[in-house]
Amino acid sequence: MDQLLLDIFQAYYDARCNKRNTLSQLAFELDFEHSLFELYEELKTRTYEIGQSICFIVSDPVKREVFASSFRDRVIHHLIYNYIYRLFDRHFIYDSYSCRLEKGTHYGIRRMDHFIRSCSQNYTRDCYILKLDIKGFFMSIDKEILKQQIAEKLNFW
């Protein structure tokens, strides 16, 4: 079996983790093998096109717009992530936790506790934390500059 096809199946299993009850995932799963083979053919023939995102508003912790990809596109996101993770991970600062192996929310909480203990001398002094959200940060990123930086890391594009 072709390695790309195996990688697409792995990406599918990765993508459905924590998404098992979403409408998009459930619809995809009705005929997932056909859908994965279809993705495989589109990638092989270079005809894959990104689908339409779903936009919705969340209000926790602050009110903001969220653009969610279709489940089909999430499979492709995971496929790409699985290919490039090792290339990029070593360039991230140590205390970056999202979407990183051996890290995540619980590890981040333990690290924060470590820093609070250290700063407060084991809770004997006051310690302050700043939590902030930069409005429109991701929407303001220059996509062409980002593509150029990614291309330099991947050494192709």
CSV table of C-alpha atoms in Angstrom, one decimal:
chain,number,residue,atom,x,y,z
A,1,MET,CA,0.0,0.0,0.0
A,2,ASP,CA,1.2,3.5,-0.8
A,3,GLN,CA,2.8,5.4,2.1
A,4,LEU,CA,0.7,8.5,1.4
A,5,LEU,CA,-2.5,6.5,1.7
A,6,LEU,CA,-1.4,5.1,5.0
A,7,ASP,CA,-0.5,8.6,6.2
A,8,ILE,CA,-3.9,9.9,5.2
A,9,PHE,CA,-5.6,7.1,7.2
A,10,GLN,CA,-3.4,8.0,10.2
A,11,ALA,CA,-4.3,11.7,9.8
A,12,TYR,CA,-8.0,10.7,9.8
A,13,TYR,CA,-7.6,8.9,13.1
A,14,ASP,CA,-5.7,11.9,14.5
A,15,ALA,CA,-8.3,14.4,13.3
A,16,ARG,CA,-11.2,12.5,14.7
A,17,CYS,CA,-9.7,12.5,18.2
A,18,ASN,CA,-11.9,14.8,20.3
A,19,LYS,CA,-14.2,15.5,17.3
A,20,ARG,CA,-16.2,12.2,17.4
A,21,ASN,CA,-19.5,13.9,18.0
A,22,THR,CA,-19.3,16.9,15.7
A,23,LEU,CA,-21.7,16.9,12.7
A,24,SER,CA,-18.8,17.4,10.3
A,25,GLN,CA,-17.0,14.4,11.6
A,26,LEU,CA,-20.1,12.2,11.8
A,27,ALA,CA,-21.0,13.1,8.2
A,28,PHE,CA,-17.5,12.3,7.0
A,29,GLU,CA,-17.4,9.0,8.9
A,30,LEU,CA,-20.5,7.7,7.1
A,31,ASP,CA,-18.4,6.9,4.1
A,32,PHE,CA,-14.9,7.6,5.5
A,33,GLU,CA,-13.0,5.0,3.4
A,34,HIS,CA,-14.3,6.4,0.2
A,35,SER,CA,-13.6,10.0,1.4
A,36,LEU,CA,-10.0,9.1,2.3
A,37,PHE,CA,-9.4,7.4,-1.0
A,38,GLU,CA,-10.9,10.5,-2.7
A,39,LEU,CA,-8.5,12.7,-0.7
A,40,TYR,CA,-5.7,10.5,-1.7
A,41,GLU,CA,-6.5,10.8,-5.4
A,42,GLU,CA,-6.9,14.5,-5.2
A,43,LEU,CA,-3.5,14.8,-3.5
A,44,LYS,CA,-1.8,12.5,-6.1
A,45,THR,CA,-3.3,14.4,-9.0
A,46,ARG,CA,-2.8,17.8,-7.3
A,47,THR,CA,-6.5,18.7,-7.6
A,48,TYR,CA,-7.2,19.0,-3.8
A,49,GLU,CA,-8.8,22.3,-2.9
A,50,ILE,CA,-9.5,23.7,0.5
A,51,GLY,CA,-13.2,23.7,1.4
A,52,GLN,CA,-15.2,26.5,2.9
A,53,SER,CA,-14.7,27.3,6.6
A,54,ILE,CA,-17.5,27.5,9.1
A,55,CYS,CA,-17.7,30.8,11.0
A,56,PHE,CA,-19.2,31.1,14.4
A,57,ILE,CA,-18.9,33.3,17.5
A,58,VAL,CA,-17.6,32.2,20.9
A,59,SER,CA,-17.7,34.3,24.0
A,60,ASP,CA,-15.4,32.4,26.4
A,61,PRO,CA,-13.0,33.9,27.5
A,62,VAL,CA,-13.8,36.8,25.2
A,63,LYS,CA,-16.2,37.3,22.4
A,64,ARG,CA,-14.6,36.5,19.1
A,65,GLU,CA,-15.1,35.0,15.6
A,66,VAL,CA,-13.8,31.5,15.0
A,67,PHE,CA,-13.3,30.0,11.6
A,68,ALA,CA,-13.5,26.2,11.7
A,69,SER,CA,-12.4,24.0,8.8
A,70,SER,CA,-14.5,21.2,7.5
A,71,PHE,CA,-13.6,17.8,8.9
A,72,ARG,CA,-12.2,16.8,5.4
A,73,ASP,CA,-9.8,19.7,5.6
A,74,ARG,CA,-8.9,18.8,9.2
A,75,VAL,CA,-7.7,15.5,7.9
A,76,ILE,CA,-5.4,17.3,5.5
A,77,HIS,CA,-4.2,19.6,8.4
A,78,HIS,CA,-3.2,16.6,10.4
A,79,LEU,CA,-1.5,15.0,7.4
A,80,ILE,CA,0.6,18.2,7.0
A,81,TYR,CA,1.2,18.5,10.7
A,82,ASN,CA,2.4,14.9,10.9
A,83,TYR,CA,4.9,15.6,8.1
A,84,ILE,CA,6.3,18.9,9.3
A,85,TYR,CA,6.1,18.7,13.1
A,86,ARG,CA,9.7,17.6,13.7
A,87,LEU,CA,11.0,20.3,11.4
A,88,PHE,CA,9.3,23.1,13.3
A,89,ASP,CA,9.1,21.9,16.9
A,90,ARG,CA,12.8,22.4,17.6
A,91,HIS,CA,12.4,26.1,16.7
A,92,PHE,CA,9.6,26.8,19.2
A,93,ILE,CA,10.3,28.3,22.7
A,94,TYR,CA,10.3,25.7,25.4
A,95,ASP,CA,7.2,27.1,27.1
A,96,SER,CA,4.9,26.9,24.1
A,97,TYR,CA,2.4,24.1,24.7
A,98,SER,CA,-0.3,23.9,22.1
A,99,CYS,CA,-0.3,21.1,19.6
A,100,ARG,CA,3.1,19.8,20.8
A,101,LEU,CA,3.9,16.2,21.7
A,102,GLU,CA,4.5,15.6,25.4
A,103,LYS,CA,3.1,19.0,26.2
A,104,GLY,CA,-0.4,20.4,26.3
A,105,THR,CA,-2.7,21.9,29.0
A,106,HIS,CA,-1.7,19.7,32.0
A,107,TYR,CA,2.0,20.2,31.3
A,108,GLY,CA,1.5,23.9,30.9
A,109,ILE,CA,-0.4,24.0,34.3
A,110,ARG,CA,2.5,22.2,36.0
A,111,ARG,CA,5.0,24.6,34.5
A,112,MET,CA,2.9,27.6,35.6
A,113,ASP,CA,2.8,26.2,39.1
A,114,HIS,CA,6.6,25.8,39.0
A,115,PHE,CA,7.1,29.4,38.0
A,116,ILE,CA,4.6,30.7,40.6
A,117,ARG,CA,6.3,28.7,43.3
A,118,SER,CA,9.7,30.0,42.2
A,119,CYS,CA,8.6,33.6,41.9
A,120,SER,CA,6.6,33.6,45.2
A,121,GLN,CA,9.4,31.7,47.0
A,122,ASN,CA,7.0,28.8,47.7
A,123,TYR,CA,3.9,31.0,48.2
A,124,THR,CA,5.5,33.3,50.8
A,125,ARG,CA,5.6,36.4,48.6
A,126,ASP,CA,3.2,38.0,46.2
A,127,CYS,CA,3.4,37.0,42.6
A,128,TYR,CA,1.6,38.5,39.6
A,129,ILE,CA,0.5,36.9,36.3
A,130,LEU,CA,-0.5,38.7,33.1
A,131,LYS,CA,-3.0,37.0,30.9
A,132,LEU,CA,-3.8,38.8,27.7
A,133,ASP,CA,-5.4,38.3,24.3
A,134,ILE,CA,-4.3,40.4,21.3
A,135,LYS,CA,-7.4,41.3,19.4
A,136,GLY,CA,-7.3,40.1,15.8
A,137,PHE,CA,-3.8,38.8,16.1
A,138,PHE,CA,-4.1,35.8,13.7
A,139,MET,CA,-6.2,37.7,11.2
A,140,SER,CA,-3.5,40.5,11.1
A,141,ILE,CA,-0.6,38.1,10.2
A,142,ASP,CA,0.8,38.9,6.7
A,143,LYS,CA,0.1,35.6,5.0
A,144,GLU,CA,2.8,36.2,2.3
A,145,ILE,CA,5.5,36.7,4.8
A,146,LEU,CA,4.3,33.7,6.7
A,147,LYS,CA,4.4,31.5,3.5
A,148,GLN,CA,8.0,32.8,2.8
A,149,GLN,CA,9.1,31.9,6.3
A,150,ILE,CA,7.6,28.5,6.1
A,151,ALA,CA,9.1,27.9,2.7
A,152,GLU,CA,12.6,28.8,4.0
A,153,LYS,CA,12.1,26.2,6.8
A,154,LEU,CA,10.9,23.5,4.4
A,155,ASN,CA,13.4,24.5,1.8
A,156,PHE,CA,10.8,24.3,-1.0
A,157,TRP,CA,7.5,25.7,-2.0
